[in-house]
């Protein structure tokens, strides 16, 4: 099925696709425990209780179109911290009320863009070009460090660069903390987008991120570098004295009082 | 007499609308939600029309869905549409709009004549109301989206209150409420409650012989007892209050009873139902 008007009409009239509910976008997720998108749109009564109880203010309210009033997590602003407070309160079962275990959540799947990921650039090219073309070096691995399910959802391949595993629940904390700008090196694709029968047209965009994730018990596990082998690999990486131009959401003090 | 109680109840519910998100800001989660669906402790209360739509749109029946609507239905069965007359935050604003309109008519145009309603007659008004409800529900079923939620005035108001308290902003839907109030002010008072509100229409369906209603002790008077017909003039829904207490439009607001006693009427009108 193609895109464009003809493809759209075909999908709606020949395949019975609901034109009102199939709206997927990267880094726009339903709260944890959400049923599939079509059922979610039918069941969600826009009571915004999930939004109200979210202690992190992660859940935002859609403000336009047929999805108006429904909850979204926008991990670029604020990711979901998997406290599971919202699921319990959903009155209609649009969010699975029995879900307690954060590892069972499937909001989406993170995928790492190797062309801008600091660690990946460093590993592949030994360089990290900044805006002025200088070489700056950093093994960032922020995504691995902030992941609440580290080693289940994300691992450091060869102990050097992050790889997303099957256990990724799509909470988006890595997206929130990823230091690359303007685009993030890690992005979350919503869960529904990864299913061909549900997402239809949108699946084309999502396929890659779902195919690149590595099975938790697959060969990725066995290729972890350890000990002297790892040290050798790390020594080979060229570094520079310039610190990377990270932007912090707070003022970085030049010196700390009472520190000698 | 009932007016004071009613205003107190309305203002209480109106302030609860702001109080719930405020409590939640201080991490007190004993009561959560908006007027689409509220949780008080473990008791879930939801707008039944919203639940009905979710049933229709999703095509599935779950215990959680049904139990959420149960309390509101129970309340409607017992006390009639007290939600509309005594609690609904939109009704309070509509009262304000109607009061302002009456003042303007009195001050500027020296007119105290009763309003002519857009759709006169309770039968026609009910027909418009239920056509709107059925249309909305069918559309919800066909497209899998609860359309009537987009026009649920109390739900929108309480959501806006929540967003205002939590995020110090309001969203686009407040424009809908503003447009409704402007229309009520300029064109016809209380047209939304009378002709469209899906929540009110749905709640009115739960009516039993024992449900609280306005009536007289003698069986159905055909004509008003007094010349002034004050009870009917006081009715915001345009009912002939002395005989239409059982109408689906009646919200049990008690204005007719107040009007009757205030004008030294025979005082025959009173609430009756499961109590008598």
Short mmCIF file of C-alpha atoms in Angstrom, two decimals:
data_model
loop_
_atom_site.label_atom_id
_atom_site.label_comp_id
_atom_site.label_asym_id
_atom_site.label_seq_id
_atom_site.Cartn_x
_atom_site.Cartn_y
_atom_site.Cartn_z
CA UNK A 1 0.00 0.00 0.00
CA UNK A 2 1.45 3.29 -1.02
CA UNK A 3 1.32 6.60 0.65
CA UNK A 4 -0.47 9.64 -0.73
CA UNK A 5 -4.18 10.20 -1.09
CA UNK A 6 -4.88 7.05 -3.10
CA UNK A 7 -3.04 4.87 -0.65
CA UNK A 8 -4.83 6.53 2.24
CA UNK A 9 -8.27 6.00 0.69
CA UNK A 10 -7.36 2.40 -0.11
CA UNK A 11 -6.29 1.74 3.44
CA UNK A 12 -9.44 3.27 4.84
CA UNK A 13 -12.01 1.81 2.46
CA UNK A 14 -10.50 -1.52 1.42
CA UNK A 15 -8.66 -2.51 4.55
CA UNK A 16 -10.95 -0.96 7.12
CA UNK A 17 -8.20 1.06 8.71
CA UNK A 18 -9.42 3.62 11.19
CA UNK A 19 -8.17 6.96 9.89
CA UNK A 20 -8.65 8.68 13.24
CA UNK A 21 -6.47 6.64 15.51
CA UNK A 22 -3.33 5.65 13.62
CA UNK A 23 -1.05 8.46 14.63
CA UNK A 24 2.40 7.39 15.61
CA UNK A 25 5.46 9.51 16.02
CA UNK A 26 8.92 8.88 17.35
CA UNK A 27 9.42 10.07 20.93
CA UNK A 28 5.69 10.29 21.53
CA UNK A 29 4.54 7.40 23.66
CA UNK A 30 1.48 6.29 25.51
CA UNK A 31 1.87 5.92 29.30
CA UNK A 32 3.05 2.53 30.57
CA UNK A 33 0.59 -0.35 30.35
CA UNK A 34 -1.38 1.19 27.49
CA UNK A 35 -3.39 -1.20 25.33
CA UNK A 36 -2.93 -1.02 21.59
CA UNK A 37 -3.53 2.37 20.03
CA UNK A 38 -6.92 1.68 18.47
CA UNK A 39 -8.36 0.28 21.70
CA UNK A 40 -6.67 3.01 23.66
CA UNK A 41 -8.41 5.72 21.66
CA UNK A 42 -11.74 3.99 22.28
CA UNK A 43 -11.20 3.29 25.97
CA UNK A 44 -9.44 6.44 27.10
CA UNK A 45 -12.10 8.77 28.44
CA UNK A 46 -9.68 11.72 28.72
CA UNK A 47 -10.18 11.94 32.47
CA UNK A 48 -6.49 12.86 32.80
CA UNK A 49 -6.13 11.04 36.06
CA UNK A 50 -2.84 9.51 34.92
CA UNK A 51 -1.56 12.99 34.24
CA UNK A 52 -2.65 14.10 37.66
CA UNK A 53 -0.95 11.38 39.66
CA UNK A 54 2.29 11.31 37.70
CA UNK A 55 4.84 12.41 40.32
CA UNK A 56 7.40 13.37 37.69
CA UNK A 57 5.07 15.35 35.45
CA UNK A 58 6.02 13.04 32.62
CA UNK A 59 2.57 12.63 31.18
CA UNK A 60 1.39 15.43 28.92
CA UNK A 61 -2.01 16.10 27.45
CA UNK A 62 -2.49 16.09 23.69
CA UNK A 63 -3.86 19.48 22.73
CA UNK A 64 -5.13 19.17 19.19
CA UNK A 65 -6.95 16.84 16.80
CA UNK A 66 -8.89 13.70 17.61
CA UNK A 67 -6.34 12.73 20.24
CA UNK A 68 -7.09 15.89 22.21
CA UNK A 69 -7.05 15.23 25.94
CA UNK A 70 -5.34 11.85 25.71
CA UNK A 71 -2.10 11.29 27.60
CA UNK A 72 1.33 11.16 26.01
CA UNK A 73 4.83 10.80 27.34
CA UNK A 74 7.26 13.03 25.47
CA UNK A 75 10.64 11.70 26.57
CA UNK A 76 12.57 14.61 25.06
CA UNK A 77 11.01 16.82 27.75
CA UNK A 78 10.45 14.37 30.54
CA UNK A 79 10.69 10.62 30.39
CA UNK A 80 8.63 8.03 32.23
CA UNK A 81 10.33 6.83 35.41
CA UNK A 82 8.26 3.65 35.58
CA UNK A 83 6.72 4.29 39.01
CA UNK A 84 3.53 2.63 37.66
CA UNK A 85 1.25 5.02 39.56
CA UNK A 86 -0.88 5.80 36.51
CA UNK A 87 -1.83 2.24 35.50
CA UNK A 88 -3.41 1.51 38.85
CA UNK A 89 -5.75 4.50 38.56
CA UNK A 90 -7.05 4.14 35.02
CA UNK A 91 -10.83 3.71 35.40
CA UNK A 92 -11.48 2.08 32.02
CA UNK A 93 -8.55 -0.23 31.55
CA UNK A 94 -6.96 1.83 28.77
CA UNK A 95 -3.88 1.39 30.92
CA UNK A 96 -3.59 -2.12 32.24
CA UNK A 97 -4.53 -1.74 35.95
CA UNK A 98 -2.85 -4.97 37.03
CA UNK A 99 0.55 -4.07 35.66
CA UNK A 100 3.06 -3.59 38.48
CA UNK A 101 6.37 -4.82 37.15
CA UNK A 102 8.28 -2.11 35.24
CA UNK A 103 10.09 -4.77 33.24
CA UNK A 104 6.80 -5.92 31.71
CA UNK A 105 6.02 -2.46 30.33
CA UNK A 106 6.19 -2.10 26.56
CA UNK A 107 5.89 1.55 25.70
CA UNK A 108 8.28 1.39 22.83
CA UNK A 109 11.81 0.60 21.89
CA UNK A 110 14.87 2.79 21.95
CA UNK A 111 17.19 2.86 18.97
CA UNK A 112 20.60 4.44 18.77
CA UNK A 113 21.62 6.54 15.82
CA UNK A 114 25.23 5.51 15.24
CA UNK A 115 25.95 8.58 13.13
CA UNK A 116 25.59 11.02 16.03
CA UNK A 117 26.05 8.93 19.18
CA UNK A 118 29.19 10.20 20.95
CA UNK A 119 30.35 6.79 22.08
CA UNK A 120 29.63 5.25 18.75
CA UNK A 121 31.45 7.96 16.79
CA UNK A 122 34.35 7.59 19.14
CA UNK A 123 34.45 3.85 18.77
CA UNK A 124 34.04 3.80 15.02
CA UNK A 125 36.19 6.76 14.05
CA UNK A 126 38.22 7.66 17.15
CA UNK A 127 36.95 11.20 16.66
CA UNK A 128 34.11 13.27 17.81
CA UNK A 129 33.82 16.36 15.65
CA UNK A 130 32.36 19.34 17.43
CA UNK A 131 30.92 22.42 15.76
CA UNK A 132 34.34 23.92 15.03
CA UNK A 133 35.77 20.72 13.62
CA UNK A 134 38.00 20.05 16.61
CA UNK A 135 38.44 16.54 17.78
CA UNK A 136 36.89 16.04 21.16
CA UNK A 137 36.82 12.77 22.89
CA UNK A 138 34.36 11.26 25.28
CA UNK A 139 33.02 7.89 26.07
CA UNK A 140 29.60 9.15 26.93
CA UNK A 141 27.45 6.10 27.68
CA UNK A 142 24.94 8.34 29.48
CA UNK A 143 22.11 6.18 28.16
CA UNK A 144 23.59 3.12 29.80
CA UNK A 145 24.20 4.92 33.06
CA UNK A 146 20.70 6.31 33.39
CA UNK A 147 18.80 3.23 32.22
CA UNK A 148 16.69 1.81 35.09
CA UNK A 149 16.97 -1.63 33.52
CA UNK A 150 20.64 -1.51 32.61
CA UNK A 151 22.00 -4.81 31.24
CA UNK A 152 18.44 -5.94 30.56
CA UNK A 153 17.39 -3.12 28.27
CA UNK A 154 20.75 -1.76 27.23
CA UNK A 155 24.30 -3.03 27.46
CA UNK A 156 27.75 -1.78 26.64
CA UNK A 157 29.00 -3.84 23.77
CA UNK A 158 32.68 -4.59 24.22
CA UNK A 159 32.22 -2.37 27.29
CA UNK A 160 32.57 0.54 24.91
CA UNK A 161 29.37 1.57 23.25
CA UNK A 162 25.69 1.10 24.04
CA UNK A 163 23.49 -1.44 22.32
CA UNK A 164 19.73 -1.68 22.89
CA UNK A 165 18.52 -5.09 23.96
CA UNK A 166 15.12 -6.78 23.69
CA UNK A 167 14.32 -5.93 27.29
CA UNK A 168 13.98 -2.22 26.50
CA UNK A 169 10.61 -0.99 27.78
CA UNK A 170 10.76 2.39 26.06
CA UNK A 171 10.61 4.59 29.15
CA UNK A 172 12.74 7.18 27.36
CA UNK A 173 15.02 8.17 30.22
CA UNK A 174 17.96 7.73 27.86
CA UNK A 175 16.30 10.11 25.40
CA UNK A 176 15.79 12.72 28.09
CA UNK A 177 19.42 12.56 29.21
CA UNK A 178 21.14 12.04 25.86
CA UNK A 179 23.57 14.98 25.50
CA UNK A 180 23.61 15.29 21.70
CA UNK A 181 21.87 18.35 20.26
CA UNK A 182 19.85 19.32 18.35
CA UNK A 183 18.90 15.74 17.53
CA UNK A 184 19.15 13.04 20.16
CA UNK A 185 21.31 10.05 19.37
CA UNK A 186 18.80 7.76 21.05
CA UNK A 187 15.10 7.87 20.26
CA UNK A 188 12.13 5.78 21.28
CA UNK A 189 9.75 4.32 18.74
CA UNK A 190 6.26 3.72 20.20
CA UNK A 191 5.24 0.11 20.73
CA UNK A 192 2.32 0.11 18.30
CA UNK A 193 4.56 1.36 15.54
CA UNK A 194 6.55 -1.84 15.66
CA UNK A 195 3.62 -4.08 14.80
CA UNK A 196 2.90 -4.33 11.11
CA UNK A 197 -0.79 -5.20 11.46
CA UNK A 198 -1.43 -2.30 13.84
CA UNK A 199 0.73 0.48 12.52
CA UNK A 200 0.28 -0.16 8.80
CA UNK A 201 1.87 2.77 7.03
CA UNK A 202 3.83 3.84 10.09
CA UNK A 203 5.49 0.45 10.44
CA UNK A 204 7.86 1.30 7.58
CA UNK A 205 9.44 4.00 9.73
CA UNK A 206 9.60 1.88 12.85
CA UNK A 207 10.89 -1.36 11.37
CA UNK A 208 14.53 -0.44 11.60
CA UNK A 209 14.55 0.32 15.30
CA UNK A 210 12.76 -2.93 16.06
CA UNK A 211 15.08 -4.98 13.91
CA UNK A 212 18.28 -3.49 15.30
CA UNK A 213 17.56 -4.38 18.93
CA UNK A 214 19.56 -7.37 20.09
CA UNK A 215 18.17 -10.38 21.89
CA UNK A 216 19.08 -10.35 25.59
CA UNK A 217 20.55 -13.82 25.49
CA UNK A 218 21.89 -13.58 21.95
CA UNK A 219 25.40 -13.34 20.67
CA UNK A 220 25.77 -9.73 21.92
CA UNK A 221 26.22 -11.05 25.45
CA UNK A 222 29.14 -13.28 24.57
CA UNK A 223 31.15 -10.55 22.89
CA UNK A 224 31.78 -8.43 25.97
CA UNK A 225 35.44 -7.46 26.20
CA UNK A 226 36.94 -7.84 29.62
CA UNK A 227 40.23 -7.29 31.41
CA UNK A 228 43.37 -6.63 29.42
CA UNK A 229 41.58 -7.04 26.13
CA UNK A 230 39.28 -4.16 27.06
CA UNK A 231 42.16 -2.05 28.32
CA UNK A 232 44.01 -2.58 25.02
CA UNK A 233 40.99 -1.45 23.09
CA UNK A 234 40.57 1.60 25.30
CA UNK A 235 44.24 2.55 25.00
CA UNK A 236 43.91 2.56 21.25
CA UNK A 237 41.25 5.24 21.39
CA UNK A 238 42.74 8.64 20.70
CA UNK A 239 41.62 11.38 23.04
CA UNK A 240 42.09 15.09 23.20
CA UNK A 241 42.45 17.50 26.13
CA UNK A 242 39.41 19.53 25.15
CA UNK A 243 36.37 18.66 27.22
CA UNK A 244 33.21 18.00 25.24
CA UNK A 245 30.77 20.86 24.95
CA UNK A 246 27.98 19.40 27.05
CA UNK A 247 25.15 21.64 27.94
CA UNK A 248 23.90 21.28 31.48
CA UNK A 249 20.47 22.36 32.65
CA UNK A 250 22.14 24.14 35.58
CA UNK A 251 25.11 26.45 36.13
CA UNK A 252 28.35 24.55 36.32
CA UNK A 253 30.48 26.10 39.09
CA UNK A 254 34.10 26.83 38.23
CA UNK A 255 35.28 25.89 41.67
CA UNK A 256 33.73 24.40 44.72
CA UNK A 257 34.00 26.08 48.09
CA UNK A 258 36.22 24.47 50.72
CA UNK A 259 37.74 22.08 48.26
CA UNK A 260 41.51 22.07 48.25
CA UNK B 1 -34.96 27.99 50.66
CA UNK B 2 -33.57 25.34 48.35
CA UNK B 3 -31.64 28.06 46.52
CA UNK B 4 -29.21 28.52 49.42
CA UNK B 5 -28.50 24.81 49.71
CA UNK B 6 -28.16 24.49 45.98
CA UNK B 7 -25.70 27.38 45.70
CA UNK B 8 -23.70 25.93 48.59
CA UNK B 9 -23.55 22.53 46.90
CA UNK B 10 -22.64 24.07 43.54
CA UNK B 11 -19.89 26.21 45.02
CA UNK B 12 -18.58 23.25 46.98
CA UNK B 13 -18.32 21.11 43.86
CA UNK B 14 -16.83 24.04 41.96
CA UNK B 15 -14.12 24.45 44.57
CA UNK B 16 -13.53 20.69 44.72
CA UNK B 17 -12.66 20.96 41.03
CA UNK B 18 -9.65 23.08 42.01
CA UNK B 19 -9.04 21.34 45.30
CA UNK B 20 -8.40 17.89 43.80
CA UNK B 21 -5.35 18.91 41.75
CA UNK B 22 -4.17 21.14 44.60
CA UNK B 23 -4.21 18.20 47.01
CA UNK B 24 -2.42 16.12 44.43
CA UNK B 25 0.28 18.77 44.15
CA UNK B 26 0.88 18.18 47.84
CA UNK B 27 0.95 14.46 47.14
CA UNK B 28 -2.35 13.67 48.79
CA UNK B 29 -3.93 11.13 46.49
CA UNK B 30 -7.02 10.24 48.53
CA UNK B 31 -9.16 11.89 45.88
CA UNK B 32 -8.03 12.04 42.28
CA UNK B 33 -9.48 12.69 38.89
CA UNK B 34 -11.62 15.09 36.94
CA UNK B 35 -15.37 15.11 36.47
CA UNK B 36 -15.03 12.58 33.69
CA UNK B 37 -14.02 10.13 36.39
CA UNK B 38 -13.16 10.66 40.05
CA UNK B 39 -11.74 8.30 42.65
CA UNK B 40 -12.53 8.91 46.28
CA UNK B 41 -10.43 6.42 48.14
CA UNK B 42 -11.28 3.17 46.46
CA UNK B 43 -14.67 4.31 45.27
CA UNK B 44 -14.65 5.06 41.55
CA UNK B 45 -17.22 7.48 40.19
CA UNK B 46 -17.42 8.11 36.47
CA UNK B 47 -19.68 10.00 34.14
CA UNK B 48 -21.96 7.18 32.86
CA UNK B 49 -22.23 8.58 29.33
CA UNK B 50 -18.46 8.53 29.08
CA UNK B 51 -18.39 4.91 30.22
CA UNK B 52 -21.26 4.04 27.87
CA UNK B 53 -19.28 5.46 24.98
CA UNK B 54 -16.15 3.56 25.97
CA UNK B 55 -18.24 0.38 25.94
CA UNK B 56 -19.62 1.26 22.55
CA UNK B 57 -16.34 2.35 21.01
CA UNK B 58 -14.20 -0.49 22.33
CA UNK B 59 -16.86 -3.17 21.93
CA UNK B 60 -15.88 -4.78 25.19
CA UNK B 61 -17.44 -5.03 28.60
CA UNK B 62 -15.27 -5.08 31.68
CA UNK B 63 -16.12 -5.08 35.35
CA UNK B 64 -13.97 -2.00 35.89
CA UNK B 65 -15.98 -0.06 33.31
CA UNK B 66 -19.33 -1.02 34.75
CA UNK B 67 -18.44 -0.50 38.38
CA UNK B 68 -17.15 2.99 37.61
CA UNK B 69 -20.53 4.09 36.27
CA UNK B 70 -22.46 2.40 39.06
CA UNK B 71 -22.33 5.16 41.67
CA UNK B 72 -23.55 7.91 39.35
CA UNK B 73 -26.38 5.71 38.12
CA UNK B 74 -27.32 4.87 41.70
CA UNK B 75 -27.37 8.55 42.61
CA UNK B 76 -29.54 9.35 39.59
CA UNK B 77 -31.96 6.54 40.44
CA UNK B 78 -32.32 7.80 43.97
CA UNK B 79 -32.24 11.58 43.65
CA UNK B 80 -32.87 12.21 39.94
CA UNK B 81 -30.60 14.52 38.01
CA UNK B 82 -29.16 16.26 41.07
CA UNK B 83 -25.78 16.21 39.36
CA UNK B 84 -27.05 18.76 36.84
CA UNK B 85 -29.02 21.05 39.12
CA UNK B 86 -26.98 20.88 42.28
CA UNK B 87 -23.40 20.00 41.38
CA UNK B 88 -22.42 20.54 37.74
CA UNK B 89 -19.83 23.34 37.51
CA UNK B 90 -21.08 24.32 34.08
CA UNK B 91 -24.60 24.73 35.41
CA UNK B 92 -23.27 27.24 37.94
CA UNK B 93 -21.65 29.25 35.14
CA UNK B 94 -24.85 28.96 33.09
CA UNK B 95 -26.78 30.25 36.11
CA UNK B 96 -24.41 33.19 36.14
CA UNK B 97 -24.90 33.82 32.43
CA UNK B 98 -28.69 33.65 32.80
CA UNK B 99 -28.58 36.01 35.80
CA UNK B 100 -26.43 38.49 33.87
CA UNK B 101 -28.76 38.28 30.90
CA UNK B 102 -31.80 38.92 33.09
CA UNK B 103 -30.05 41.93 34.68
CA UNK B 104 -29.10 43.36 31.29
CA UNK B 105 -32.63 42.88 29.98
CA UNK B 106 -34.01 44.56 33.06
CA UNK B 107 -31.58 47.50 33.23
CA UNK B 108 -31.16 48.28 29.56
CA UNK B 109 -34.43 47.27 27.99
CA UNK B 110 -36.78 47.52 30.99
CA UNK B 111 -38.04 44.06 30.18
CA UNK B 112 -39.10 41.47 32.70
CA UNK B 113 -40.97 39.34 30.21
CA UNK B 114 -40.12 35.66 30.38
CA UNK B 115 -37.53 34.45 27.87
CA UNK B 116 -38.69 32.75 24.72
CA UNK B 117 -36.66 29.56 24.44
CA UNK B 118 -35.01 28.48 21.20
CA UNK B 119 -36.84 25.17 21.05
CA UNK B 120 -40.10 25.67 22.96
CA UNK B 121 -41.83 22.70 24.49
CA UNK B 122 -40.31 19.93 26.53
CA UNK B 123 -41.03 17.22 23.95
CA UNK B 124 -39.11 18.97 21.18
CA UNK B 125 -36.25 19.82 23.52
CA UNK B 126 -36.02 16.20 24.60
CA UNK B 127 -36.06 15.04 20.99
CA UNK B 128 -33.13 17.33 20.10
CA UNK B 129 -31.26 16.19 23.20
CA UNK B 130 -31.63 12.49 22.58
CA UNK B 131 -30.96 12.82 18.85
CA UNK B 132 -27.66 14.47 19.81
CA UNK B 133 -26.88 11.73 22.32
CA UNK B 134 -27.68 8.91 19.89
CA UNK B 135 -25.74 10.59 17.10
CA UNK B 136 -22.70 11.03 19.32
CA UNK B 137 -22.78 7.47 20.56
CA UNK B 138 -23.22 6.02 17.08
CA UNK B 139 -20.31 8.14 15.86
CA UNK B 140 -18.27 6.93 18.84
CA UNK B 141 -19.03 3.34 17.91
CA UNK B 142 -18.34 3.86 14.22
CA UNK B 143 -15.03 5.67 14.58
CA UNK B 144 -13.81 4.19 17.83
CA UNK B 145 -13.43 7.57 19.49
CA UNK B 146 -15.58 8.87 22.36
CA UNK B 147 -16.74 12.01 20.56
CA UNK B 148 -19.13 13.17 23.28
CA UNK B 149 -16.16 13.62 25.63
CA UNK B 150 -15.05 16.53 23.50
CA UNK B 151 -18.27 18.37 24.34
CA UNK B 152 -18.75 17.30 27.95
CA UNK B 153 -18.89 20.70 29.64
CA UNK B 154 -18.31 19.62 33.28
CA UNK B 155 -15.49 17.31 32.21
CA UNK B 156 -13.78 20.00 30.19
CA UNK B 157 -14.15 22.57 32.97
CA UNK B 158 -12.65 20.31 35.58
CA UNK B 159 -9.84 19.25 33.25
CA UNK B 160 -9.05 22.90 32.61
CA UNK B 161 -9.08 23.56 36.36
CA UNK B 162 -6.65 20.69 36.81
CA UNK B 163 -4.33 21.94 34.07
CA UNK B 164 -4.54 25.45 35.49
CA UNK B 165 -3.57 24.34 38.97
CA UNK B 166 -0.90 21.91 37.82
CA UNK B 167 0.70 23.70 34.91
CA UNK B 168 -0.53 27.30 35.25
CA UNK B 169 -2.01 27.21 31.78
CA UNK B 170 -5.27 26.41 30.06
CA UNK B 171 -5.90 24.59 26.84
CA UNK B 172 -7.91 25.15 23.72
CA UNK B 173 -11.07 23.50 25.05
CA UNK B 174 -11.76 26.40 27.38
CA UNK B 175 -12.69 28.28 24.19
CA UNK B 176 -15.56 25.85 23.75
CA UNK B 177 -16.90 26.69 27.23
CA UNK B 178 -16.42 30.41 26.56
CA UNK B 179 -18.33 30.11 23.27
CA UNK B 180 -21.18 28.27 25.01
CA UNK B 181 -21.41 30.89 27.74
CA UNK B 182 -21.33 33.70 25.20
CA UNK B 183 -24.16 32.07 23.27
CA UNK B 184 -26.13 31.59 26.49
CA UNK B 185 -25.58 35.23 27.31
CA UNK B 186 -26.44 36.63 23.90
CA UNK B 187 -28.85 34.19 22.28
CA UNK B 188 -30.65 31.85 24.61
CA UNK B 189 -30.01 31.10 28.28
CA UNK B 190 -29.29 27.46 29.21
CA UNK B 191 -29.60 26.14 25.67
CA UNK B 192 -26.69 23.74 26.24
CA UNK B 193 -28.20 22.03 29.29
CA UNK B 194 -31.63 21.96 27.70
CA UNK B 195 -30.84 20.85 24.18
CA UNK B 196 -27.45 19.18 23.97
CA UNK B 197 -25.66 18.16 27.16
CA UNK B 198 -25.08 14.39 26.72
CA UNK B 199 -24.33 13.82 30.40
CA UNK B 200 -27.67 15.29 31.46
CA UNK B 201 -29.56 13.41 28.78
CA UNK B 202 -28.00 10.13 29.80
CA UNK B 203 -28.52 10.66 33.53
CA UNK B 204 -32.19 11.44 32.91
CA UNK B 205 -32.71 7.93 31.56
CA UNK B 206 -32.27 6.45 35.02
CA UNK B 207 -35.68 7.27 36.40
CA UNK B 208 -37.83 4.98 38.50
CA UNK B 209 -41.17 5.38 40.26
CA UNK B 210 -39.28 5.95 43.53
CA UNK B 211 -36.89 8.57 42.13
CA UNK B 212 -37.02 11.97 43.83
CA UNK B 213 -39.11 14.44 41.84
CA UNK B 214 -41.15 17.61 42.14
CA UNK B 215 -44.88 17.03 42.41
CA UNK B 216 -48.11 17.69 44.20
CA UNK B 217 -50.05 15.41 46.50
CA UNK B 218 -53.12 15.45 44.32
CA UNK B 219 -52.87 13.61 41.02
CA UNK B 220 -51.63 15.79 38.14
CA UNK B 221 -53.23 19.24 38.08
CA UNK B 222 -54.14 20.24 34.53
CA UNK B 223 -53.86 23.99 35.05
CA UNK B 224 -51.60 26.10 37.31
CA UNK B 225 -53.11 26.66 40.74
CA UNK B 226 -52.43 30.40 40.77
CA UNK B 227 -52.83 33.07 38.14
CA UNK B 228 -49.15 34.01 38.11
CA UNK B 229 -47.92 30.49 37.24
CA UNK B 230 -44.71 31.41 39.08
CA UNK B 231 -43.42 27.87 39.24
CA UNK B 232 -43.32 27.50 35.45
CA UNK B 233 -41.82 30.96 35.03
CA UNK B 234 -39.03 30.02 37.41
CA UNK B 235 -38.15 26.78 35.61
CA UNK B 236 -34.85 27.19 33.70
CA UNK B 237 -35.72 24.21 31.51
CA UNK B 238 -38.98 25.74 30.36
CA UNK B 239 -41.19 23.09 31.94
CA UNK B 240 -44.71 23.61 33.20
CA UNK B 241 -43.51 22.87 36.67
CA UNK B 242 -46.88 22.12 38.23
CA UNK B 243 -47.39 19.03 36.09
CA UNK B 244 -44.09 18.17 34.43
CA UNK B 245 -42.05 17.27 37.52
CA UNK B 246 -41.56 13.83 36.07
CA UNK B 247 -40.16 15.13 32.78
CA UNK B 248 -36.72 13.98 31.63
CA UNK B 249 -35.62 17.63 31.52
CA UNK B 250 -36.23 18.25 35.23
CA UNK B 251 -33.02 18.58 37.24
CA UNK B 252 -34.67 18.67 40.70
CA UNK B 253 -33.19 22.12 41.23
CA UNK B 254 -36.14 23.21 43.38
CA UNK B 255 -36.56 26.65 41.81
CA UNK B 256 -40.25 26.02 41.21
CA UNK B 257 -40.83 25.12 44.85
CA UNK B 258 -38.97 28.24 45.97
CA UNK B 259 -41.00 30.40 43.56
CA UNK B 260 -44.24 28.88 44.78
CA UNK B 261 -43.54 29.61 48.44
CA UNK B 262 -41.99 33.02 47.74
CA UNK B 263 -45.12 34.25 45.98
CA UNK B 264 -47.33 33.02 48.77
CA UNK B 265 -48.65 30.20 46.65
CA UNK B 266 -50.62 27.36 48.07
CA UNK B 267 -47.32 25.53 48.64
CA UNK B 268 -48.56 22.36 47.06
CA UNK B 269 -45.32 21.69 45.17
CA UNK B 270 -42.74 19.69 47.05
CA UNK B 271 -40.14 17.01 46.53
CA UNK B 272 -41.49 13.52 46.63
CA UNK B 273 -40.21 10.09 45.77
CA UNK B 274 -38.63 7.44 47.90
CA UNK B 275 -39.20 9.55 51.02
CA UNK B 276 -42.97 9.67 50.74
#
